[in-house]
Each structure stands twice: as C-alpha cells, then as structure tokens.
C-alpha cells in the first residue's frame, strides 16, 4: 500500500466499517503504524477505536485505547457506542465509569448510548444516575438526550418518570413522539398512544412511517377499527400509501380487527412488496381462522421467490395445525430445517404445537426435546398436545418438570387451561378439581372463565351433570357461552333434557344466532324421545332464519383433500365406498356390534334409524380411507363437529376388525383408535 495522508487513512477506516471488513481495517491500521510516527494523530486513534468497536473486536479497541495518551470524550464515546451496538451493555457502562475517572464529561452522543444500555439491562437505577449526570452537565435539554432518557424509563416500566421527562422536554422531535406512541402501545395503553398521535398532529408534527405503524398498532390493540380506517384515508390523502412499511402495518391492523377482506385489498394494491408484506397477510389469514388461504398465501410467496423467514414459517406451521394437515406441517418442518431456523424458539414452538394438534404426540415430544431453548409458549404447546390426547398424567408431569430443576418457568393462565383440559378429557375428576382449587395458592393464578368452563366440562364428561350445574350457579363471574355450552353437551351425552333446556336458554340469550346450540338441544330432545320438542326447536330455527352448519368429515389422500357429508354419494369412487361400508357392516354385526339409534335425529322406524346413523360423514370418510390408503398407514380423519356416540363405538369396532390405526380429530379433541380401544377412554 503506497503512502497515504492521514485523512485518506481515516477514510479507509470508515470504509472498513461500512463494508464490515476487519481485514481492510487491520491492513489500514498496519499502514498507519508503518508510515506515521508514534504516537500518531489522536483523531486516527479515535477512528481505529470506533472501527474495532463497531466490528465487535473489543480487545483490539481497548488495546488502541490504552496506547492513546490523549483520550477525549470522542475516544471514549466511540468505545461505548461500539459496545452498545454489539450488545455488550455491561462493558459499555464499565467504560463510562472509567471515562468519568479520567474526569472526562460525556456529551450528547454518549448519553443516548448509556440510556440504551440501561434499558436493555433493565437497570433503571443506573439509568437514573445517568439521568442525574445529564441534568448536572446541562445536557438533558438536548432533544436526543431527552428522548433517550424518556425511552429508557418507558422500557424499564417507570411510567411516571417517563411522563415527567416527556412533559419537561423543551423541544420534541419526531423521534420523541414516535417513542412516546410506540411505548404507550408496548405498555398496554393504546388509548394514550392514540391521544399522543392526535396531539402530535395538532402541534404541526409531520408523521413518518414509524408514526403511522405505531398508531395502527394502537388501533389494533384497542380494536379502534373506524379510527384505523380514518388513518388509512389520511395516509392516502398525503401520499403515504406507497410506503411499504405503512401498507404492511395496514394489512396487520385490518387482520387483527377481523377485516381480512381489507387486508387482502391493501396487499393486492401494493406496487412493491417485501417479505414482511407476505408474512403480514399470511398471519392475518391465520388470525381470522382462514388457515387454508394462509397456506395458499405461503405457496404463492414461495412461487414468487420469497425466502421463508422464521415468522413466516411459524405462521404457516400454525395454519397446518389448524387444518390438521400433518403432511403439510411436515413439509414446512423440513423447509425450516433446510433454512436452518428450526432452532428458532418461535418456529420450534409452532412445530411442537402442530404435531400435538395433528395427533402425532411422538413427533411433538421429539421436536420439544430437540429444541436448544424453550420458553413458556413451548411448554404450553407440549402440555396442550397432551391435553388434546387426554393424557392428564403426562400433562401434569410436564407441568411439574417445567417448574422444577433448571427450567424454573412460571406457568401462566394458558398453562392451567391446558392442564385442566387434559384432566377433563381423561376423566380425571379428582385431580382436575384439586388443580382448580389450588390455582391461587400454588400457582398464583386467578381462575378465569376458561378455567371454569374446563371444570364444567370435567364434571359433565364424568356424568356429574347436576354437580356441574351447581358449580355454575356458584361461579363468582358471569357464565359465558363456553360454560353453558359445556353443560349442554354433557346433557346431550347423558340424556338430561330438563337441565339441557336451561343451558340452551342461556346460550340462546348470549348468542341467539349460533345454530350449533339449537341443533344440540334438538338432538337432545330427539335422543330422549321428545320428538315434538325436537321438531319445535328446528321450526324455531327456520322461523328466525338460523341455518344449521353442515356436518362434514374430510381425509387427505395423496395431497388431495376429500370432503364427505352424511349420506354422501357424490364421490367418484362411491361404488367402492358403498361396497366397503356394506362389508364393514356385515363384519361388525358378526362381531356383535349394535348400532346406537339414539343418535338418529328424526322419529323413524328402528331400521330407518340404523340406516340413518350408519351413513354419518365420518364413517363414509373412513370407508374411503380403507380403500385409498395402503395397509399399515394410519388413517387420519377430521370432522368439523363433535363425533357422535355411535360413530365412536363403530370406529372402535372397525379398528379391531381391520387392524388399522385410525385417528379422528373432531372439533373437541383427538381420538386414536387402536385394536378396538380409543385413547379418550370413552370420555368424548
């Protein structure tokens, strides 16, 4: 390298920072030593310290510092800023203390770094000391120093101090207002964020994309749909609709406010998209229970060459779980491995959850144990997987493991919902009640409506229907549809029409448009021979315009989904399906199977009732699976309603007769049928 002037050498050092080239930086350092007298100009030392710090070479930076005889605030700030940039927050504070020992006062560039380090370390007492020094040195009036102090107090949860700093600032810039609005949202006070945005506009502020996105987050958190729509119009009026970040924020906002059509409209109107745009639309579909469309968005993104991110993969894995799409979930899992993000805690947690919801508990356990780190979401996903299978003992054992040893993860509201659900599905009444009544004392969690619903379901499944009703009457909070729905379902199973009518009346009051409650009540009356009342309920549904959701079952074969309804004869292989149904019926009769005609929904002759229950959608789907899926491969069926008692008994018989593993996921839980037994222990 030829001889270069000090200014040219400084330019090379800056180039090494921008290109992240430590090789170029060290070569330039060597040239400085070779061509310049020692000690060389202090400004070059400052550049070198800045370069080594920014490139995360702290030992080299401190070595240069030690060889610099005349150190200034610029020298120390370069070291502190580089340490903060690379996450060495403790080191940055130590450097600051050493700087003060040399009687060098910080400047307006030093203070923001120190406030940031205090915030990330969650050390407000250090931040307060830095704040005191900034006040003493007269630097707190600087807009950047003041904004950094405000942000530090927000991030460490000191709301009053943050508000005081904000109110006392003589000048506020865009960064200050953005920090105020964003931190209000993060602090769970979206209304304050909205009011701050309005005040910002009132004083003549010019918002940028960060301001708009923060405001949209506030609107989505508080469900201010109309206010968000007004902002959308404002964004269009001032010409910000072309900003990708703002459009992404709008997609996310509409998705969280259950306006998925508006999310799609914004996405389709974008002239330019990035990976966040695709992730936002995918997540919006998942949040709105449109899991099939979410999967289609993912496939479309891949076709357009969008590289999968950890957020995108975790979202599409969640969609696969919603679909019970085991094969799709496995494909995405493989893609996550290929992209080297399966170790990401969010992707890994979603994979555990997906396998659990698809009934593949062994793969869920394998994914869980292979995760390099786990958080509460991961543990809840695994406990939830056991809950879906009705493994109360395993769910409780995992809860104990979570709280003990080196894990020390504190359970939350969702954890106890999963554990109580597992007890309910396993019929573990005593265990479930013990957990419920120890929630406050042992786990420090106040029981919520979901916990009460689990207890009602627990008692109802065990046949203790009157006890469940007494429990509801003693609840300290008003029962919701989930509570009354659990009682109504239990009344249907155990034939309690009078109590079922009480539960149904409460459900009709809370949600008069839900067809499912009317249908369950009608079925309850039909099962107990009260045909006139069953007919009356269905007539009332028709009179008020409530339509029953069609029951259906579906099965995936060779990447194609086949959907069946009751008495369905539309499939292209219908003749083979009917032949298989006839064969199964003969084999089952020979094995002693007796159809449960209580699940016939109309007042028919006994033979007609037998025919009625025999052609339920899950039996037709199973017949198709037996002719289309090779022997030895488990048959997986999904049903949009709860499996009926007769189908449950029939599939138990069939699993033993054909020697196949049959997995049925209804809208309540998984049923794994093997050799004439079901994993639910007949608590369905």
XYZ file of C-alpha atoms in Angstrom:
684
model
C 0.000 0.000 0.000
C 1.574 3.362 -1.016
C 1.999 6.202 1.452
C -1.331 7.849 2.273
C -2.233 11.061 4.032
C -3.893 10.762 7.488
C -7.243 11.904 6.048
C -7.108 9.152 3.410
C -6.270 6.593 6.081
C -9.250 7.778 8.109
C -11.449 7.350 5.036
C -10.204 3.772 4.623
C -11.051 3.030 8.253
C -14.591 4.333 7.715
C -14.842 2.187 4.567
C -13.884 -0.910 6.562
C -16.758 -0.139 8.967
C -19.351 0.306 6.218
C -18.224 -2.882 4.455
C -17.810 -4.831 7.732
C -14.265 -5.724 6.642
C -11.968 -6.297 9.594
C -9.247 -7.348 7.124
C -9.250 -3.919 5.481
C -9.373 -2.243 8.886
C -6.366 -4.170 10.217
C -4.416 -3.552 6.992
C -5.067 0.182 7.314
C -4.018 0.052 10.975
C -0.758 -1.648 9.929
C -0.159 1.071 7.312
C -0.670 3.762 9.964
C 1.914 2.125 12.248
C 4.349 1.692 9.372
C 4.156 5.167 7.879
C 3.339 7.516 10.778
C 5.278 8.442 13.855
C 4.104 7.115 17.199
C 2.004 8.394 18.781
C 0.062 9.152 15.612
C -2.705 11.780 15.462
C -5.425 11.306 18.077
C -8.196 11.550 15.501
C -6.813 8.403 13.838
C -6.830 6.638 17.226
C -10.477 7.619 17.596
C -11.247 6.216 14.145
C -9.470 2.951 14.968
C -11.252 2.547 18.298
C -14.556 3.251 16.566
C -13.749 0.728 13.836
C -12.712 -2.088 16.188
C -15.706 -1.461 18.456
C -18.229 -1.404 15.624
C -16.747 -4.601 14.116
C -17.111 -6.318 17.521
C -13.391 -6.598 18.197
C -13.393 -5.198 21.756
C -9.921 -6.405 22.756
C -8.308 -4.589 19.814
C -10.357 -1.471 20.561
C -9.219 -1.399 24.207
C -5.611 -2.024 23.186
C -5.663 1.031 20.921
C -7.335 2.983 23.728
C -4.561 2.038 26.152
C -1.944 3.236 23.633
C -3.683 6.588 23.140
C -2.130 9.111 25.561
C -4.590 11.974 24.999
C -8.048 10.476 25.304
C -11.101 12.679 24.801
C -14.860 12.261 25.084
C -14.858 11.290 21.393
C -12.404 8.467 22.127
C -14.456 7.024 24.972
C -17.790 7.536 23.208
C -16.526 5.565 20.197
C -15.733 2.648 22.514
C -19.032 2.932 24.396
C -21.136 3.246 21.217
C -19.494 0.210 19.617
C -20.047 -1.864 22.757
C -23.740 -0.948 22.842
C -24.155 -1.610 19.120
C -22.848 -5.158 19.578
C -24.852 -5.899 22.710
C -22.009 -5.541 25.238
C -24.109 -3.394 27.552
C -22.265 -4.121 30.814
C -18.934 -3.340 29.150
C -20.290 -0.028 27.883
C -21.208 1.029 31.428
C -17.779 -0.025 32.733
C -16.137 2.085 30.010
C -18.321 5.006 31.079
C -17.151 4.691 34.699
C -13.515 4.602 33.539
C -14.153 7.713 31.449
C -15.503 9.570 34.488
C -12.418 8.531 36.476
C -10.340 10.420 33.922
C -12.547 13.462 34.614
C -13.910 13.424 31.068
C -17.524 14.522 30.803
C -19.967 12.738 28.432
C -21.525 14.589 25.507
C -24.830 14.426 23.668
C -23.636 11.321 21.778
C -22.547 9.464 24.914
C -25.781 9.786 26.891
C -28.110 8.060 24.367
C -25.784 5.030 24.360
C -25.789 4.856 28.154
C -29.574 5.146 28.365
C -29.917 2.388 25.791
C -27.590 0.096 27.770
C -29.533 0.763 30.990
C -32.823 -0.022 29.238
C -31.636 -3.293 27.722
C -30.152 -4.408 31.056
C -33.430 -3.479 32.805
C -31.406 -1.380 35.263
C -33.446 1.778 35.907
C -31.302 2.687 38.931
C -28.298 3.035 36.579
C -30.429 4.967 34.117
C -31.449 7.365 36.889
C -27.790 8.001 37.751
C -27.006 8.710 34.106
C -30.053 10.996 34.007
C -28.729 12.893 37.046
C -25.353 13.403 35.338
C -27.102 14.639 32.186
C -29.070 17.166 34.283
C -25.921 18.270 36.141
C -23.989 18.728 32.875
C -26.873 20.635 31.266
C -27.252 18.017 28.521
C -30.787 16.855 29.342
C -32.289 19.737 27.360
C -30.817 18.269 24.179
C -33.644 16.669 22.231
C -31.742 13.437 21.565
C -30.580 13.040 25.160
C -34.072 13.777 26.468
C -35.657 11.327 24.034
C -33.216 8.611 25.086
C -33.935 9.199 28.778
C -37.672 9.022 28.070
C -37.266 5.776 26.110
C -35.171 4.261 28.924
C -37.834 4.998 31.534
C -40.538 3.529 29.275
C -38.614 0.334 28.625
C -37.864 -0.162 32.329
C -41.513 0.306 33.295
C -41.172 3.650 35.128
C -44.223 5.334 33.644
C -44.372 8.362 35.934
C -40.704 9.224 35.399
C -41.140 8.788 31.637
C -44.149 11.097 31.589
C -42.281 13.696 33.644
C -39.288 13.653 31.283
C -41.617 13.998 28.290
C -43.538 16.905 29.827
C -40.351 18.762 30.789
C -38.657 18.467 27.394
C -38.242 21.968 25.939
C -38.198 20.543 22.434
C -39.646 17.358 20.994
C -38.761 15.992 17.607
C -40.296 13.226 15.522
C -38.200 10.565 17.276
C -39.545 11.692 20.657
C -43.174 11.470 19.564
C -42.596 8.089 17.892
C -41.017 6.780 21.093
C -43.965 8.061 23.131
C -46.607 6.461 20.888
C -44.711 3.171 20.487
C -44.008 2.785 24.194
C -47.618 3.567 25.080
C -48.666 0.609 22.899
C -45.977 -1.672 24.337
C -47.061 -0.651 27.820
C -50.630 -1.787 27.157
C -52.038 1.752 26.951
C -53.115 2.113 23.314
C -55.526 4.935 24.110
C -52.624 7.079 25.332
C -50.810 6.321 22.088
C -53.818 7.438 20.045
C -54.163 10.660 22.046
C -50.443 11.385 21.629
C -50.711 10.945 17.853
C -53.618 13.381 17.709
C -51.674 15.891 19.858
C -48.641 15.450 17.587
C -50.733 16.392 14.559
C -52.291 19.301 16.453
C -48.889 20.906 17.149
C -47.969 20.623 13.468
C -45.935 17.425 13.528
C -45.157 15.603 10.293
C -45.570 11.855 10.845
C -43.381 9.273 9.137
C -43.857 5.561 8.509
C -42.852 4.704 12.103
C -45.518 7.077 13.453
C -48.216 5.570 11.253
C -47.288 1.991 12.137
C -47.234 2.792 15.868
C -50.667 4.408 15.594
C -52.030 1.385 13.710
C -50.672 -0.902 16.437
C -52.531 1.205 18.996
C -55.751 0.964 16.971
C -55.466 -2.813 16.529
C -54.703 -3.389 20.223
C -57.748 -1.338 21.244
C -59.932 -2.568 18.318
C -60.411 1.005 17.071
C -61.482 -0.104 13.593
C -63.076 3.166 12.480
C -60.152 5.223 13.750
C -57.739 2.998 11.825
C -59.853 3.406 8.704
C -59.676 7.177 9.115
C -55.888 6.933 9.286
C -55.940 4.802 6.126
C -57.764 7.624 4.360
C -55.311 10.185 5.778
C -52.368 8.080 4.564
C -53.819 8.005 1.039
C -54.533 11.744 1.109
C -50.969 12.741 1.984
C -49.416 10.220 -0.424
C -48.007 7.682 2.053
C -49.859 4.673 0.644
C -46.814 3.786 -1.482
C -44.701 3.287 1.657
C -44.217 -0.471 2.094
C -43.955 -0.290 5.888
C -47.229 1.615 6.201
C -49.027 -0.815 3.871
C -47.680 -3.719 5.902
C -48.990 -2.025 9.035
C -52.427 -1.645 7.424
C -52.505 -5.351 6.478
C -51.671 -6.269 10.060
C -54.189 -3.777 11.509
C -57.123 -4.984 9.409
C -56.237 -8.622 10.114
C -56.269 -8.058 13.873
C -59.605 -6.225 13.590
C -61.185 -9.200 11.730
C -61.368 -7.281 8.438
C -59.416 -9.777 6.343
C -61.003 -8.518 3.118
C -59.438 -5.104 3.711
C -56.061 -6.762 4.422
C -56.240 -8.521 1.056
C -57.288 -5.280 -0.677
C -54.276 -3.396 0.727
C -51.926 -6.248 -0.200
C -53.205 -6.501 -3.764
C -52.938 -2.717 -4.207
C -49.259 -2.609 -3.248
C -46.920 -1.722 -6.081
C -43.947 -3.162 -4.221
C -43.905 -5.882 -1.565
C -41.278 -7.324 0.729
C -41.145 -10.468 2.850
C -42.913 -8.629 5.699
C -45.862 -7.964 3.358
C -46.291 -11.691 2.714
C -45.812 -12.541 6.399
C -48.405 -9.938 7.426
C -51.025 -11.280 5.004
C -50.303 -14.882 5.976
C -50.603 -14.048 9.684
C -53.837 -12.100 9.044
C -55.421 -15.184 7.458
C -54.304 -17.357 10.394
C -55.708 -14.847 12.919
C -59.039 -14.900 11.065
C -59.189 -18.735 11.031
C -58.717 -18.840 7.253
C -55.973 -21.420 7.503
C -56.434 -22.831 4.004
C -55.981 -19.377 2.472
C -52.961 -18.839 4.710
C -51.352 -21.947 3.222
C -52.167 -20.697 -0.279
C -50.507 -17.358 0.503
C -47.409 -19.228 1.654
C -47.279 -21.304 -1.536
C -47.778 -18.178 -3.660
C -44.955 -16.423 -1.815
C -42.644 -19.371 -2.470
C -43.590 -19.353 -6.160
C -42.583 -15.687 -6.321
C -39.194 -16.474 -4.838
C -39.767 -15.093 -1.336
C -37.304 -16.672 1.064
C -39.041 -18.123 4.139
C -38.386 -16.269 7.390
C -38.804 -17.606 10.903
C -42.015 -15.598 11.312
C -43.443 -16.848 8.013
C -42.626 -20.472 8.826
C -44.081 -20.281 12.338
C -47.289 -18.785 10.885
C -47.728 -21.436 8.190
C -46.977 -24.195 10.704
C -49.798 -22.773 12.845
C -52.038 -22.865 9.770
C -51.123 -26.522 9.214
C -52.104 -27.237 12.818
C -55.476 -25.575 12.262
C -56.054 -27.786 9.225
C -54.759 -30.930 10.946
C -52.528 -31.005 7.885
C -49.825 -33.326 9.115
C -48.171 -33.804 5.722
C -48.107 -30.059 5.022
C -46.765 -29.449 8.524
C -44.015 -31.997 7.971
C -43.101 -30.343 4.670
C -42.813 -26.950 6.341
C -40.810 -28.540 9.164
C -38.384 -29.871 6.544
C -38.206 -26.401 4.974
C -37.414 -24.917 8.394
C -34.566 -27.423 8.796
C -33.288 -26.535 5.333
C -33.436 -22.826 6.157
C -31.645 -23.518 9.487
C -34.388 -21.865 11.542
C -35.901 -24.941 13.231
C -33.913 -23.969 16.337
C -35.672 -20.603 16.465
C -37.796 -20.651 19.599
C -40.952 -19.438 17.823
C -40.625 -21.831 14.893
C -39.806 -24.715 17.235
C -42.772 -23.931 19.482
C -45.095 -23.807 16.460
C -43.761 -27.194 15.284
C -44.411 -28.743 18.713
C -47.919 -27.269 18.690
C -48.586 -28.503 15.136
C -47.616 -32.108 15.848
C -49.668 -32.049 19.054
C -52.769 -30.739 17.269
C -52.303 -33.256 14.463
C -52.370 -36.095 16.990
C -48.747 -37.094 16.451
C -47.615 -36.848 20.050
C -44.358 -38.758 19.476
C -43.126 -36.226 16.909
C -44.270 -33.394 19.202
C -42.148 -34.829 22.010
C -39.180 -35.280 19.686
C -39.386 -31.686 18.451
C -39.807 -30.462 22.035
C -36.740 -32.276 23.364
C -34.584 -31.236 20.372
C -35.171 -27.513 20.912
C -31.982 -25.757 22.084
C -34.033 -23.408 24.266
C -37.651 -23.291 25.384
C -39.924 -20.553 26.635
C -43.355 -20.650 28.246
C -45.043 -20.900 24.825
C -43.036 -24.051 24.078
C -44.014 -25.710 27.357
C -47.658 -24.725 26.878
C -47.611 -26.206 23.356
C -46.374 -29.565 24.653
C -48.811 -29.579 27.582
C -51.572 -28.662 25.118
C -50.550 -31.617 22.941
C -51.004 -33.959 25.898
C -54.339 -32.269 26.619
C -55.586 -32.992 23.083
C -54.754 -36.655 23.639
C -56.320 -36.707 27.112
C -53.006 -37.620 28.813
C -53.638 -35.867 32.129
C -50.803 -37.628 33.955
C -48.252 -36.642 31.302
C -49.536 -33.042 31.165
C -49.233 -32.740 34.940
C -45.781 -34.364 34.959
C -44.593 -31.874 32.351
C -46.034 -29.007 34.411
C -44.006 -30.174 37.413
C -40.884 -30.519 35.251
C -41.437 -27.017 33.879
C -41.480 -25.535 37.368
C -38.565 -27.537 38.791
C -34.898 -28.174 38.184
C -33.042 -25.813 35.911
C -36.164 -24.800 33.981
C -37.974 -22.669 36.560
C -40.587 -21.480 34.091
C -43.617 -19.985 35.808
C -46.966 -21.296 34.481
C -49.489 -18.768 33.224
C -53.215 -18.606 32.576
C -52.959 -20.709 29.389
C -50.871 -23.408 31.089
C -53.595 -24.144 33.617
C -56.269 -24.162 30.894
C -54.266 -26.867 29.090
C -53.794 -28.935 32.256
C -57.474 -28.724 33.215
C -58.453 -29.648 29.646
C -56.227 -32.710 29.874
C -57.922 -33.726 33.138
C -61.324 -33.202 31.543
C -60.566 -35.335 28.517
C -59.029 -38.059 30.666
C -61.945 -38.117 33.105
C -59.571 -37.284 35.981
C -62.195 -35.507 38.102
C -60.421 -35.601 41.473
C -57.102 -34.450 40.019
C -58.727 -31.678 37.985
C -60.659 -30.308 40.956
C -57.525 -30.341 43.115
C -55.642 -28.329 40.489
C -58.513 -25.865 40.079
C -58.865 -25.159 43.788
C -55.075 -24.770 44.203
C -54.641 -22.276 41.353
C -54.440 -19.208 43.586
C -52.339 -20.672 46.403
C -49.946 -22.891 44.453
C -49.652 -21.211 41.067
C -50.643 -17.627 41.881
C -53.195 -17.544 39.056
C -56.699 -16.180 39.448
C -59.212 -18.578 37.814
C -60.765 -17.141 34.665
C -63.758 -18.058 32.566
C -61.810 -20.663 30.547
C -60.814 -22.453 33.758
C -64.437 -22.507 34.960
C -65.520 -23.859 31.553
C -62.923 -26.650 31.862
C -64.299 -27.638 35.277
C -67.887 -27.720 33.970
C -66.694 -29.873 31.065
C -64.744 -32.076 33.502
C -67.787 -32.702 35.680
C -70.133 -33.063 32.729
C -67.992 -35.644 30.940
C -67.899 -37.726 34.102
C -71.701 -37.776 34.236
C -71.875 -35.380 37.188
C -74.218 -33.078 35.301
C -76.199 -31.790 38.296
C -72.935 -31.123 40.133
C -71.730 -29.146 37.095
C -74.913 -27.044 37.156
C -74.465 -26.338 40.882
C -70.876 -25.310 40.163
C -72.106 -22.827 37.521
C -74.600 -21.294 39.942
C -71.796 -20.682 42.457
C -69.408 -19.049 39.951
C -68.226 -15.567 41.030
C -68.224 -14.382 37.398
C -70.993 -14.481 34.836
C -71.003 -17.749 32.814
C -70.253 -17.379 29.105
C -71.177 -19.467 26.074
C -68.230 -21.811 26.709
C -69.548 -22.643 30.192
C -73.179 -23.195 29.193
C -72.055 -24.996 26.027
C -70.066 -27.492 28.106
C -73.136 -28.162 30.255
C -75.419 -28.538 27.223
C -73.015 -31.029 25.642
C -72.960 -33.091 28.837
C -76.759 -33.060 28.974
C -76.818 -34.364 25.394
C -74.470 -37.244 26.219
C -76.183 -38.267 29.446
C -79.791 -37.549 28.417
C -80.719 -34.676 30.742
C -83.344 -32.752 28.740
C -84.619 -30.502 31.555
C -81.178 -29.287 32.539
C -80.215 -29.101 28.873
C -83.137 -26.740 28.259
C -81.832 -24.410 30.990
C -78.347 -24.414 29.460
C -79.757 -23.856 25.966
C -81.951 -20.939 27.073
C -78.878 -19.194 28.497
C -76.974 -19.887 25.286
C -79.813 -18.506 23.153
C -79.711 -15.324 25.224
C -75.928 -14.931 24.928
C -75.614 -15.945 21.262
C -79.001 -16.239 19.560
C -77.532 -16.750 16.065
C -75.387 -19.798 16.830
C -77.018 -22.724 15.066
C -74.963 -25.308 16.962
C -76.743 -24.723 20.272
C -80.178 -25.167 18.677
C -79.048 -28.357 16.964
C -77.623 -29.877 20.170
C -80.859 -29.119 22.043
C -82.924 -30.617 19.212
C -80.714 -33.714 19.199
C -81.059 -33.977 22.981
C -84.840 -33.970 22.739
C -84.700 -36.482 19.882
C -82.383 -38.834 21.779
C -84.740 -38.857 24.771
C -87.825 -39.486 22.613
C -89.248 -35.978 22.937
C -89.836 -35.632 19.213
C -92.368 -32.824 19.359
C -89.954 -30.570 21.251
C -87.131 -31.526 18.870
C -89.301 -30.559 15.901
C -90.314 -27.308 17.611
C -86.665 -26.282 18.121
C -85.903 -26.883 14.444
C -89.030 -24.941 13.437
C -87.945 -22.008 15.592
C -84.559 -22.077 13.886
C -86.224 -21.906 10.492
C -88.616 -19.126 11.574
C -85.804 -16.816 12.731
C -83.560 -17.656 9.767
C -80.878 -19.681 11.570
C -79.258 -22.250 9.310
C -77.553 -25.350 10.680
C -73.878 -25.710 9.877
C -73.497 -28.776 7.697
C -71.603 -31.568 9.398
C -68.743 -32.930 7.325
C -65.600 -35.020 7.575
C -62.515 -34.869 5.412
C -59.496 -37.022 4.749
C -56.256 -36.251 2.907
C -55.029 -38.789 0.344
C -52.049 -38.146 -1.960
C -52.041 -34.378 -1.321
C -55.768 -34.103 -2.115
C -58.479 -33.400 0.453
C -61.715 -35.417 0.119
C -64.761 -33.999 1.929
C -67.867 -36.026 2.824
C -71.251 -35.170 4.302
C -73.816 -37.546 5.787
C -75.357 -39.880 3.169
C -72.858 -38.525 0.625
C -72.844 -40.428 -2.685
C -71.114 -37.836 -4.852
C -67.563 -39.163 -4.703
C -66.114 -40.601 -7.911
C -65.331 -43.867 -6.081
C -68.753 -44.029 -4.450
C -69.463 -47.604 -5.584
C -66.273 -48.817 -3.860
C -67.119 -46.774 -0.756
C -70.603 -48.281 -0.539
C -69.171 -51.782 -1.011
C -66.697 -51.166 1.819
C -69.466 -49.822 4.079
C -71.560 -52.928 3.396
C -68.608 -55.221 4.170
C -67.822 -53.365 7.383
C -71.454 -53.585 8.436
C -71.511 -57.362 7.925
C -68.220 -57.867 9.766
C -69.338 -55.658 12.653
C -72.679 -57.437 13.025
C -70.827 -60.743 13.207
C -68.546 -59.240 15.886
C -71.582 -58.237 17.973
C -71.854 -54.546 17.178
C -75.245 -52.970 17.972
C -75.934 -49.513 16.458
C -76.906 -46.776 18.911
C -80.039 -45.345 17.306
C -80.287 -42.609 19.933
C -78.135 -40.617 17.552
C -80.757 -40.696 14.800
C -82.141 -37.172 14.537
C -85.663 -37.915 13.300
C -88.612 -40.000 14.517
C -88.209 -43.025 12.233
C -88.701 -46.780 12.337
C -85.847 -48.668 14.011
C -84.444 -49.959 10.683
C -84.522 -46.462 9.272
C -82.739 -45.154 12.366
C -79.998 -47.759 11.923
C -79.564 -46.686 8.312
C -79.578 -43.018 9.393
C -76.642 -43.367 11.806
C -74.708 -45.752 9.534
C -74.208 -43.125 6.830
C -72.695 -40.400 9.007
C -69.866 -38.494 7.320
C -67.024 -39.899 9.455
C -67.996 -43.497 8.553
C -68.043 -42.642 4.835
C -64.633 -40.925 5.139
C -63.278 -43.978 6.953
C -64.578 -46.324 4.234
C -62.818 -44.212 1.611
C -59.611 -44.244 3.673
C -59.693 -48.024 3.857
C -59.844 -48.357 0.063
C -57.479 -45.487 -0.789
C -54.726 -45.619 1.846
C -52.273 -48.549 1.790
C -52.381 -51.090 4.646
C -50.228 -50.208 7.640
C -50.567 -46.437 7.140
C -52.658 -44.671 9.818
C -55.967 -43.224 8.601
C -56.493 -39.605 9.697
C -59.981 -38.088 9.582
C -61.055 -34.591 10.625
C -64.637 -33.685 11.492
C -65.982 -30.150 11.915
C -68.427 -31.194 14.659
C -68.104 -33.496 17.662
C -68.051 -37.185 16.766
C -71.349 -38.884 17.669
C -71.520 -41.756 20.131
C -72.478 -44.343 17.523
C -69.613 -43.389 15.207
C -67.229 -43.508 18.143
C -68.354 -47.046 19.024
C -68.346 -48.125 15.383
C -64.813 -46.915 14.684
C -63.584 -48.711 17.810
C -65.031 -51.941 16.374
C -63.613 -51.242 12.917
C -60.085 -50.542 14.220
C -60.045 -54.007 15.769
C -61.589 -55.733 12.756
C -59.294 -54.227 10.087
C -56.191 -53.969 12.295
C -55.555 -50.312 11.436
C -54.714 -47.232 13.498
C -57.487 -44.696 12.960
C -57.162 -41.115 14.200
C -60.213 -38.848 14.270
C -59.971 -35.201 15.183
C -63.350 -33.669 15.914
C -63.990 -30.088 16.994
C -63.156 -31.003 20.564
C -60.262 -33.476 20.737
C -58.302 -36.319 19.142
C -59.410 -39.931 19.196
C -56.755 -42.541 18.486
C -58.373 -45.903 17.791
C -56.126 -48.986 18.024
C -57.249 -52.626 18.404
C -60.772 -51.753 19.459
C -59.750 -49.129 22.040
C -59.789 -45.315 21.983
C -57.231 -43.012 23.570
C -60.024 -40.924 25.105
C -61.135 -43.796 27.329
C -64.674 -43.140 26.029
C -64.719 -39.642 27.567
C -65.535 -37.850 24.358
